[in-house]
PDB file of C-alpha atoms in Angstrom:
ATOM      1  CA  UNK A   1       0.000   0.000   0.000  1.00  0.00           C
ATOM      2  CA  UNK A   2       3.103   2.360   0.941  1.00  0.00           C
ATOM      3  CA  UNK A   3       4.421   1.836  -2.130  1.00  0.00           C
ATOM      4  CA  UNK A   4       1.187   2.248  -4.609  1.00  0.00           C
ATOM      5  CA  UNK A   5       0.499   5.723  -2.581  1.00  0.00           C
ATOM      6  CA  UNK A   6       4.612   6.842  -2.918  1.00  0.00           C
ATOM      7  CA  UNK A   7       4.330   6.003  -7.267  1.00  0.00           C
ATOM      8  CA  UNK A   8       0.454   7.398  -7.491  1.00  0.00           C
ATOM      9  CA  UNK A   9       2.067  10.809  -5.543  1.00  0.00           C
ATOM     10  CA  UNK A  10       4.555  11.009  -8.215  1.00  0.00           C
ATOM     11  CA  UNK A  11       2.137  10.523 -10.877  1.00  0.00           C
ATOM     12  CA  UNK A  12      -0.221  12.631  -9.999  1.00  0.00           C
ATOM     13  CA  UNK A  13       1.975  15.610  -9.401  1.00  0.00           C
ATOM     14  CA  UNK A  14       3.734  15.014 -12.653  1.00  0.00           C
ATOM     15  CA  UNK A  15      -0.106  15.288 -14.337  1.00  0.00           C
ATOM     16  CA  UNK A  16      -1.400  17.983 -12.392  1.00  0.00           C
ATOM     17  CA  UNK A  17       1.836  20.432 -12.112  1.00  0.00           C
ATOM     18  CA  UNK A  18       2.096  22.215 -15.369  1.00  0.00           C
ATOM     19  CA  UNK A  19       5.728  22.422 -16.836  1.00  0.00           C
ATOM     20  CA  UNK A  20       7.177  26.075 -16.892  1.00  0.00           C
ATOM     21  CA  UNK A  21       8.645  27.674 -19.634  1.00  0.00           C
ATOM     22  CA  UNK A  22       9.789  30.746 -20.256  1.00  0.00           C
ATOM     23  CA  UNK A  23       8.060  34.236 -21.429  1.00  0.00           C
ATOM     24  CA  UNK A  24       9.609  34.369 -24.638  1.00  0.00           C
ATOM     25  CA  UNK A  25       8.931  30.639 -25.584  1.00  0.00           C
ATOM     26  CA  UNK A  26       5.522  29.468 -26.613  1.00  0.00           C
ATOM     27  CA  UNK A  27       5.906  25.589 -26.359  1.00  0.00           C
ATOM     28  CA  UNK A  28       4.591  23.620 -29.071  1.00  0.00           C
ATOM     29  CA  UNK A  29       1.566  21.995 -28.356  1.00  0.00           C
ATOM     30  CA  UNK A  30      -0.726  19.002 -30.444  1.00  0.00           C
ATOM     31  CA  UNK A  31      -3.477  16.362 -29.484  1.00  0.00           C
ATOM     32  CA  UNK A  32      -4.466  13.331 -31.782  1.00  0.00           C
ATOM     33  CA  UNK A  33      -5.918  10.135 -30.550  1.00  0.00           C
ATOM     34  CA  UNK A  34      -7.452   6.825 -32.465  1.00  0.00           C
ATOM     35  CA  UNK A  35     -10.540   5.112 -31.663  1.00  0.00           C
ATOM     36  CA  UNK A  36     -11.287   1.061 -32.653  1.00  0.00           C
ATOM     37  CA  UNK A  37     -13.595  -1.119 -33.049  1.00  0.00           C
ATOM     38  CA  UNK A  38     -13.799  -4.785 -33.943  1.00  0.00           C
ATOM     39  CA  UNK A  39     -13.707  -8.553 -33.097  1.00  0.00           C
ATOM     40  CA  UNK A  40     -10.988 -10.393 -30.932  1.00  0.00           C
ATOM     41  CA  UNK A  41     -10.071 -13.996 -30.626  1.00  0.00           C
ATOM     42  CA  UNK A  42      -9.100 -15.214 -27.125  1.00  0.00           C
ATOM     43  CA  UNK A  43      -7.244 -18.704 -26.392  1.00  0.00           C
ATOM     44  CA  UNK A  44      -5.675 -19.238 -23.187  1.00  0.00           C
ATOM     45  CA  UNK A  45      -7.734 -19.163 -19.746  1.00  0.00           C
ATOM     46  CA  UNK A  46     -10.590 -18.495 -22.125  1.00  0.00           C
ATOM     47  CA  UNK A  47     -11.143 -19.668 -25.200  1.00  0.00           C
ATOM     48  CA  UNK A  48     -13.944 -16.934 -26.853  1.00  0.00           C
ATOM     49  CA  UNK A  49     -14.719 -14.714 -29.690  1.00  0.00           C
ATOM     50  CA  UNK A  50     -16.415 -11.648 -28.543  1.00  0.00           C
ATOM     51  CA  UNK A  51     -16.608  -8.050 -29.437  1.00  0.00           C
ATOM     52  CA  UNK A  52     -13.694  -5.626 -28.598  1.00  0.00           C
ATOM     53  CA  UNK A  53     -12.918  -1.554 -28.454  1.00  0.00           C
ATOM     54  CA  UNK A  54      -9.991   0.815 -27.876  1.00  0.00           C
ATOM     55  CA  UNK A  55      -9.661   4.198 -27.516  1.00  0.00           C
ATOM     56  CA  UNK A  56      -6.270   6.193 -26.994  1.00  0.00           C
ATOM     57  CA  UNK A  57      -4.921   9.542 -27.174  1.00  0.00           C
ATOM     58  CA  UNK A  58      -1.738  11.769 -26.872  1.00  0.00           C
ATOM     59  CA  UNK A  59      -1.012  15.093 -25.951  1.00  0.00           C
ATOM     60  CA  UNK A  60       2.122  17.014 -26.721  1.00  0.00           C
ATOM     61  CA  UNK A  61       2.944  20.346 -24.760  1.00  0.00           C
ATOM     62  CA  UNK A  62       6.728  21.234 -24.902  1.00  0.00           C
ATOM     63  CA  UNK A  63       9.229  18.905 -23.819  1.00  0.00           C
ATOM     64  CA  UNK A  64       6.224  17.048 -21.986  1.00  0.00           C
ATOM     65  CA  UNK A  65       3.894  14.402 -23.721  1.00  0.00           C
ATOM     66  CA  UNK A  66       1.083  12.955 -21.969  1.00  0.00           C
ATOM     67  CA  UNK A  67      -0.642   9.157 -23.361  1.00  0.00           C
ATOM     68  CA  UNK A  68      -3.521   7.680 -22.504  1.00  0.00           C
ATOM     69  CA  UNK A  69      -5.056   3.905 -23.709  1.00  0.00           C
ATOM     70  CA  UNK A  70      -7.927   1.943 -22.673  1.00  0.00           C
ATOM     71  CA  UNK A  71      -9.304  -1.184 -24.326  1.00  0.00           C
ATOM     72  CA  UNK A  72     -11.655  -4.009 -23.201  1.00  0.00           C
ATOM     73  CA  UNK A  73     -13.554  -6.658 -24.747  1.00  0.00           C
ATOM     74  CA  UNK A  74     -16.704  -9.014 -23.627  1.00  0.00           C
ATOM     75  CA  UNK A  75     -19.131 -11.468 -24.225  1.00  0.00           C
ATOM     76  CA  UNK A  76     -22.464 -12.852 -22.006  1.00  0.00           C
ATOM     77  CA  UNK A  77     -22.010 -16.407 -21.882  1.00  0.00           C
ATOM     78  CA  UNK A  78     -25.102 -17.990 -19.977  1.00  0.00           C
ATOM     79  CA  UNK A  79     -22.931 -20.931 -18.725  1.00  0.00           C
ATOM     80  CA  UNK A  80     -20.490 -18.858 -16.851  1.00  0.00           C
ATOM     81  CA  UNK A  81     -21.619 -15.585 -17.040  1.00  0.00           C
ATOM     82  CA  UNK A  82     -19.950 -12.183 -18.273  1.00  0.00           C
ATOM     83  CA  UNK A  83     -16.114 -12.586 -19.817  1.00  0.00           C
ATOM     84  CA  UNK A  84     -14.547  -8.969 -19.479  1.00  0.00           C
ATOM     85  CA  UNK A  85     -11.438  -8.020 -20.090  1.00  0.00           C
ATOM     86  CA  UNK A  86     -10.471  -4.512 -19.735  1.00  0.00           C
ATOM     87  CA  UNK A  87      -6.538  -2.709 -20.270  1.00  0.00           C
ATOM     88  CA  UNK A  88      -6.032   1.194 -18.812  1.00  0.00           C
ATOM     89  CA  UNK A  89      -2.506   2.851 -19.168  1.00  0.00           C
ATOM     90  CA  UNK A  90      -1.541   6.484 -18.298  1.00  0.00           C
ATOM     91  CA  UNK A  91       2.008   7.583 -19.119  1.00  0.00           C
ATOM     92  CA  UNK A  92       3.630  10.559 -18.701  1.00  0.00           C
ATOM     93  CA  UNK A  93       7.167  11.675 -20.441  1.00  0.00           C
ATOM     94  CA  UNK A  94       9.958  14.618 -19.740  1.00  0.00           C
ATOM     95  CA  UNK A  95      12.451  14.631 -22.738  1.00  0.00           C
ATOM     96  CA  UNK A  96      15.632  15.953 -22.562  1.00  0.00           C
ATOM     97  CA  UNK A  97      17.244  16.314 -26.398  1.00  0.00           C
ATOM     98  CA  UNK A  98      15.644  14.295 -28.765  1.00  0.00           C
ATOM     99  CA  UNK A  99      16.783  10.877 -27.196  1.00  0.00           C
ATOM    100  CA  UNK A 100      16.499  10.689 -23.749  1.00  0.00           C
ATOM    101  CA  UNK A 101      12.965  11.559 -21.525  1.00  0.00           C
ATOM    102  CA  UNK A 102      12.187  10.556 -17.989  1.00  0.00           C
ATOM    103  CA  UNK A 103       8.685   8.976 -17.703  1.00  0.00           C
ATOM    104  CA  UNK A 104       5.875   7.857 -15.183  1.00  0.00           C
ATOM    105  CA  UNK A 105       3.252   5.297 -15.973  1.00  0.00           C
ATOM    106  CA  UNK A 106       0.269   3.890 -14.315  1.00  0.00           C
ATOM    107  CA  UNK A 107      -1.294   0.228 -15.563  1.00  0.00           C
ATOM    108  CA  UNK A 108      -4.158  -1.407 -14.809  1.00  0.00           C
ATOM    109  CA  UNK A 109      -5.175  -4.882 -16.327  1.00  0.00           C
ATOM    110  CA  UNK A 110      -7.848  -6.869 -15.681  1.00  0.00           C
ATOM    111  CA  UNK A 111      -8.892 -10.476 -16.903  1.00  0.00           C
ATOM    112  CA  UNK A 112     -11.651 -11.925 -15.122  1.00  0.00           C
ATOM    113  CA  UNK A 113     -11.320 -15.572 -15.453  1.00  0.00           C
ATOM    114  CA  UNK A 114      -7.427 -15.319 -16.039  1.00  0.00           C
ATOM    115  CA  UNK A 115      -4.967 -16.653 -13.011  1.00  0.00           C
ATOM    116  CA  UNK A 116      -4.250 -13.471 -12.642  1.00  0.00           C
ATOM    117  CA  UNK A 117      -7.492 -11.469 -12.033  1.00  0.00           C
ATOM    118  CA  UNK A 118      -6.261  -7.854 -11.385  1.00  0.00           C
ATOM    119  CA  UNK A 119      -2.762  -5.623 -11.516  1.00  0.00           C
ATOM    120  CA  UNK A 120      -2.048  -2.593 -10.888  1.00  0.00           C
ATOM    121  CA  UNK A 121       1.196  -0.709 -11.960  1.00  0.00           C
ATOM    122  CA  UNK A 122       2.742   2.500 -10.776  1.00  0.00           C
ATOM    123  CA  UNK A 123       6.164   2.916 -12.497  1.00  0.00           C
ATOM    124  CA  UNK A 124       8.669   5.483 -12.906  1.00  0.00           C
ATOM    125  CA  UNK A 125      12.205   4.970 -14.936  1.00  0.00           C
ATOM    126  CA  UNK A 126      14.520   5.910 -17.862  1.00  0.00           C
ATOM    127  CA  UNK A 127      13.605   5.651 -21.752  1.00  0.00           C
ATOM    128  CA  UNK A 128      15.891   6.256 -24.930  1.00  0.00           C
ATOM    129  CA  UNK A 129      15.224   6.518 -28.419  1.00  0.00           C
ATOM    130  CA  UNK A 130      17.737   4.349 -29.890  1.00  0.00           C
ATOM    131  CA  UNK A 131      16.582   4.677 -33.803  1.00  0.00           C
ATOM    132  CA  UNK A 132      14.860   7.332 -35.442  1.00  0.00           C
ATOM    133  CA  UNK A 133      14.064   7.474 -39.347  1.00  0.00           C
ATOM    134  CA  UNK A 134      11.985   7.851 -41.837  1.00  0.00           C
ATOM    135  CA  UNK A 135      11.173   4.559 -41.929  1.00  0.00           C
ATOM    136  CA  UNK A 136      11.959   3.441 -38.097  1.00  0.00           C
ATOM    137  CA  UNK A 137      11.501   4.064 -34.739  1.00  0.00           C
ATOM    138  CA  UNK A 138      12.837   2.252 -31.769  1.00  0.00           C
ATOM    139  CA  UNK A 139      12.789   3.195 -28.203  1.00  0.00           C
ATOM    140  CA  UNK A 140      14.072   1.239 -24.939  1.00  0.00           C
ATOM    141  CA  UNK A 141      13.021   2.063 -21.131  1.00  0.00           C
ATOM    142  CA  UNK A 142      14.157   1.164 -18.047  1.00  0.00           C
ATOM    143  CA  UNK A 143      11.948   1.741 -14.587  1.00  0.00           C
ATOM    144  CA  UNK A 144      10.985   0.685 -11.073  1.00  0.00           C
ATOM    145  CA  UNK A 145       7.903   0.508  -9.134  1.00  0.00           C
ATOM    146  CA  UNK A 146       5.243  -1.106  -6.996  1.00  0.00           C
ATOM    147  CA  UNK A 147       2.463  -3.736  -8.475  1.00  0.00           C
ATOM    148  CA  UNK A 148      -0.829  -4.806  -7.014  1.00  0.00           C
ATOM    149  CA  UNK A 149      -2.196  -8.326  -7.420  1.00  0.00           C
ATOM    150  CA  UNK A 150      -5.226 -10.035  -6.876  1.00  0.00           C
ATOM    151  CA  UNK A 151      -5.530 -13.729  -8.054  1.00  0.00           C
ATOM    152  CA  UNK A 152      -8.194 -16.092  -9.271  1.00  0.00           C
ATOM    153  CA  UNK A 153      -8.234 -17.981  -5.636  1.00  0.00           C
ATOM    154  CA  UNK A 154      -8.500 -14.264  -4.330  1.00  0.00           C
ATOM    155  CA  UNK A 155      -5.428 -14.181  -3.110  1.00  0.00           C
ATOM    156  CA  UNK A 156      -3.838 -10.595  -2.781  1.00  0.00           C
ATOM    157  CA  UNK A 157      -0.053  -9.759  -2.891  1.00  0.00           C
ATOM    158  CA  UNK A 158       2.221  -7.062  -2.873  1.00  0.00           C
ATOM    159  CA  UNK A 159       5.267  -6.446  -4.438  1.00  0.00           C
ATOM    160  CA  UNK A 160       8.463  -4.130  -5.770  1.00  0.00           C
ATOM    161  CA  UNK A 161       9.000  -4.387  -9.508  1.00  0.00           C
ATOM    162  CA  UNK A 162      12.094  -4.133 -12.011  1.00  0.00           C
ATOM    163  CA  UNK A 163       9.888  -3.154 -15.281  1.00  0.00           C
ATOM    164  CA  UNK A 164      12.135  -3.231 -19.034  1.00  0.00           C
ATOM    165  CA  UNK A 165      10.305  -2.575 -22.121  1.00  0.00           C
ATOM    166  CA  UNK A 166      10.859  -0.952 -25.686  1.00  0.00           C
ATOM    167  CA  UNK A 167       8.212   0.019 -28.820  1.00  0.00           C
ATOM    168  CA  UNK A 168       9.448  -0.384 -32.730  1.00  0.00           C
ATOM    169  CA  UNK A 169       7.858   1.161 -35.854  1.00  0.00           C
ATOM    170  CA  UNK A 170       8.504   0.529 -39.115  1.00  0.00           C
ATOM    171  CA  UNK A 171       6.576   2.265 -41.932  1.00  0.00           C
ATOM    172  CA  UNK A 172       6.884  -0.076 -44.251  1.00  0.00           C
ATOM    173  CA  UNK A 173       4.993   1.655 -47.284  1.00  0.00           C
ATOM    174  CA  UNK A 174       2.798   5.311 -47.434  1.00  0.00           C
ATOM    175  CA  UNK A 175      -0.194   3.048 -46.658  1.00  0.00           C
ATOM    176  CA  UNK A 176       0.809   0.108 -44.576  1.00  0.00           C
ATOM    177  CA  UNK A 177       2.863   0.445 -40.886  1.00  0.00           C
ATOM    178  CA  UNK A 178       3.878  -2.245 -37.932  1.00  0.00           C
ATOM    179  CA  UNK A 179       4.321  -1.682 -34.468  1.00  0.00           C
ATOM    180  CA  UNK A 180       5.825  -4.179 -31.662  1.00  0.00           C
ATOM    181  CA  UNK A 181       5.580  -3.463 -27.915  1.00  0.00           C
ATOM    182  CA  UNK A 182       7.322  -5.351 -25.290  1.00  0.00           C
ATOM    183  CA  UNK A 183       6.939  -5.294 -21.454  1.00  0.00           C
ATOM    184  CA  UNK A 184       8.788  -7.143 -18.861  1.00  0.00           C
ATOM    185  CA  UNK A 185       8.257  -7.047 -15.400  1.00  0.00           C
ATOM    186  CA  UNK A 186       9.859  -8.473 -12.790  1.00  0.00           C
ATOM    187  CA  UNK A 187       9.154  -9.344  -9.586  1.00  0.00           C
ATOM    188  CA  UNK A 188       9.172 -11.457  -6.252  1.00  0.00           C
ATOM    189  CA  UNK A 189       6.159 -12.734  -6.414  1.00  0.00           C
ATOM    190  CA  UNK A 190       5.644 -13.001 -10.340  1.00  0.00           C
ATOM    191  CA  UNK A 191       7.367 -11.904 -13.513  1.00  0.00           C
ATOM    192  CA  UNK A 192       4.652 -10.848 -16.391  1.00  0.00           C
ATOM    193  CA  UNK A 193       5.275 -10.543 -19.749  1.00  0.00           C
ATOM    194  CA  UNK A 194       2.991  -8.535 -22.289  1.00  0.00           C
ATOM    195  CA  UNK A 195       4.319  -8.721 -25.960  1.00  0.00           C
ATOM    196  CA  UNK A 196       1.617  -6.510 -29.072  1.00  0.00           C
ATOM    197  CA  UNK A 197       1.999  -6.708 -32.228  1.00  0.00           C
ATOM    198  CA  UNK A 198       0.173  -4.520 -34.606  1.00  0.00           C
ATOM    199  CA  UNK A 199      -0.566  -4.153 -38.224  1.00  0.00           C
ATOM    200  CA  UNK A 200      -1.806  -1.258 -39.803  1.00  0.00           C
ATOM    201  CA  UNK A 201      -2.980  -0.297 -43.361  1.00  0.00           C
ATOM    202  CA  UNK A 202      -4.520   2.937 -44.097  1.00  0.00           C
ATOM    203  CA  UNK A 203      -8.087   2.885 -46.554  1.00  0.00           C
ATOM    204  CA  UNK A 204      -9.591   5.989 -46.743  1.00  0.00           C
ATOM    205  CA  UNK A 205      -9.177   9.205 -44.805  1.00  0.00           C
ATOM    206  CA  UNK A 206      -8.921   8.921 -41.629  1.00  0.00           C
ATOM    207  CA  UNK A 207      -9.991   4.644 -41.618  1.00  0.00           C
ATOM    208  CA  UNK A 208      -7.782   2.223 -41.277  1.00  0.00           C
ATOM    209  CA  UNK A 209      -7.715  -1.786 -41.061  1.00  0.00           C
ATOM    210  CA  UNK A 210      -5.633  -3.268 -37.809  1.00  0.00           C
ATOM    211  CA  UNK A 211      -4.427  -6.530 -36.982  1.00  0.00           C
ATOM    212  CA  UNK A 212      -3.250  -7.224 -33.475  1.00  0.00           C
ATOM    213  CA  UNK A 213      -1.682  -9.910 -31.673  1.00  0.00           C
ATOM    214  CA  UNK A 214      -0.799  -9.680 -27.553  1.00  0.00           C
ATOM    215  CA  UNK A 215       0.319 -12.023 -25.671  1.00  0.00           C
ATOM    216  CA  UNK A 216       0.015 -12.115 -21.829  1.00  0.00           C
ATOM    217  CA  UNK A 217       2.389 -14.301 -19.727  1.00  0.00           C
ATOM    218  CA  UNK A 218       2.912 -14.524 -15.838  1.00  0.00           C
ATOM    219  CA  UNK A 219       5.357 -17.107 -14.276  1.00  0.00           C
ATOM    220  CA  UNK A 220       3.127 -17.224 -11.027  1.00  0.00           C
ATOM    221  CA  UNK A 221      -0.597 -18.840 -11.155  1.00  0.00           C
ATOM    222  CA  UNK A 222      -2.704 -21.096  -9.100  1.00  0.00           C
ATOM    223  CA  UNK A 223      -3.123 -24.323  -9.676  1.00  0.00           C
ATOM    224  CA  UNK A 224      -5.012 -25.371 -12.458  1.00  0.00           C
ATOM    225  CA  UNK A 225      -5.027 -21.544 -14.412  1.00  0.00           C
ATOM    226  CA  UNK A 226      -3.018 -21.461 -17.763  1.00  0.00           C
ATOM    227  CA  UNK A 227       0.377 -19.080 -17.911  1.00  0.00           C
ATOM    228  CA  UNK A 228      -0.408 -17.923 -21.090  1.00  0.00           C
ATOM    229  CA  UNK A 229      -2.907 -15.702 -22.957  1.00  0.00           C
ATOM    230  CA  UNK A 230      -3.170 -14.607 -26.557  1.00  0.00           C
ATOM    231  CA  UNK A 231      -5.365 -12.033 -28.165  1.00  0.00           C
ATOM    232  CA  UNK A 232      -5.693 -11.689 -31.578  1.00  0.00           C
ATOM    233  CA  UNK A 233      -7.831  -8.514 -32.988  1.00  0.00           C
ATOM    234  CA  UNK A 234      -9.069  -7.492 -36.035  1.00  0.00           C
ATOM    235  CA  UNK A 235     -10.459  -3.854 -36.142  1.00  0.00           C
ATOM    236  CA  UNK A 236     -11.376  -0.515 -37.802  1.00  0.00           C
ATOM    237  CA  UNK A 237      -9.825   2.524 -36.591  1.00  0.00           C
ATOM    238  CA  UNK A 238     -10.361   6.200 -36.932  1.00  0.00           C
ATOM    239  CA  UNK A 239      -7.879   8.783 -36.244  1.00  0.00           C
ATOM    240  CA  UNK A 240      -8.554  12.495 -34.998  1.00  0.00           C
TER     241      UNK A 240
END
């Protein structure tokens, strides 16, 4: 609890305090965001088709660039009633130059008949773009934090995490793009591993066709719960 009140203070502050600048400089300043809609394809701890959303946005202000993501999916099932599945994420960056930024982040994920019900993130650390093109992108980060757990047998845990992760974009044509993310997390009482891969070709305006693939995998889960979960999407998006 100390330690999810200590990251959330940092957070918070790093949100609500607005970065200074001075009189003479007007700091650049941009939003765009994406919404989707489509169909996903579950296997793991559930095995379901069901109908699945996203929404995310960014903000730019200076040297300062605020991102925010949320995505769920579900399905009624009258044998076992409602499968949800919802993903929140709120990050926060300071650059310094063009390679190097500071950043905070917040995740929540929640999977209700996973082994792992419910975590909660609160992260702070280092990030560096390594590669920057026309053509490709690649950033690596580096951070620490606290994590939140709550289990399928209701068990509840605590613990300090070691969190590694990077992004890559390639734009492979004017139309088409791909992104990978990677997450690592480690810590004492589980190490969770979140790998999405997207595809992206542009049709008219501001549409666009995706293709994702995440996979979800935690080390730690009770007895008779599967490690692994996969997601595969397949969506329309609109950009504003």
């Amino acid at each position: 609890m100390k330690h999810r009140i200590y990251f959330g203070s940092l957070l918070v502050v790093a949100i609500l305090v607005p970065p200074a600048y001075g009189q003479e400089t007007e700091p650049q300043k941009s939003f765009s965001g994406e919404v989707r809609l489509g169909f996903e394809s579950t296997t793991g701890n559930t095995d379901i088709q069901s109908l699945a959303g996203a929404v995310s946005a960014k903000y730019l202000h200076g040297l300062w660039v605020y991102t925010g993501r949320i995505s769920g999916s579900g399905r009624q099932d009258a044998g076992i009633g409602t499968e949800e599945q919802y993903h929140a994420e709120l990050k926060v960056e300071r650059h310094y130059g063009e390679k190097n930024y500071l950043y905070g982040q917040i995740l929540y994920d929640r999977d209700r008949f996973a082994g792992v019900v419910r975590q909660l993130y609160e992260t702070v650390g280092y990030g560096r773009r390594i590669v920057k093109t026309e053509k490709h992108e690649l950033n690596l980060e580096a951070g620490v934090g606290a994590r939140q757990t709550r289990l399928l047998d209701n068990t509840e845990a605590d613990d300090a995490v070691l969190q590694l992760g990077g992004d890559y974009r390639w734009q492979i044509n004017e139309h088409v793009s791909f992104k990978q993310e990677l997450t690592v997390n480690y810590g004492s009482d589980n190490t969770y591993t979140m790998s999405l891969s997207t595809l992206e070709s542009a049709l008219a305006g501001n549409l666009s066709m995706l293709l994702s693939y995440r996979v979800e995998n935690n080390s730690e889960v009770p007895a008779g719960s599967r490690k692994t979960d996969t997601k595969t999407m397949l969506a329309l998006g609109y950009k504003f």
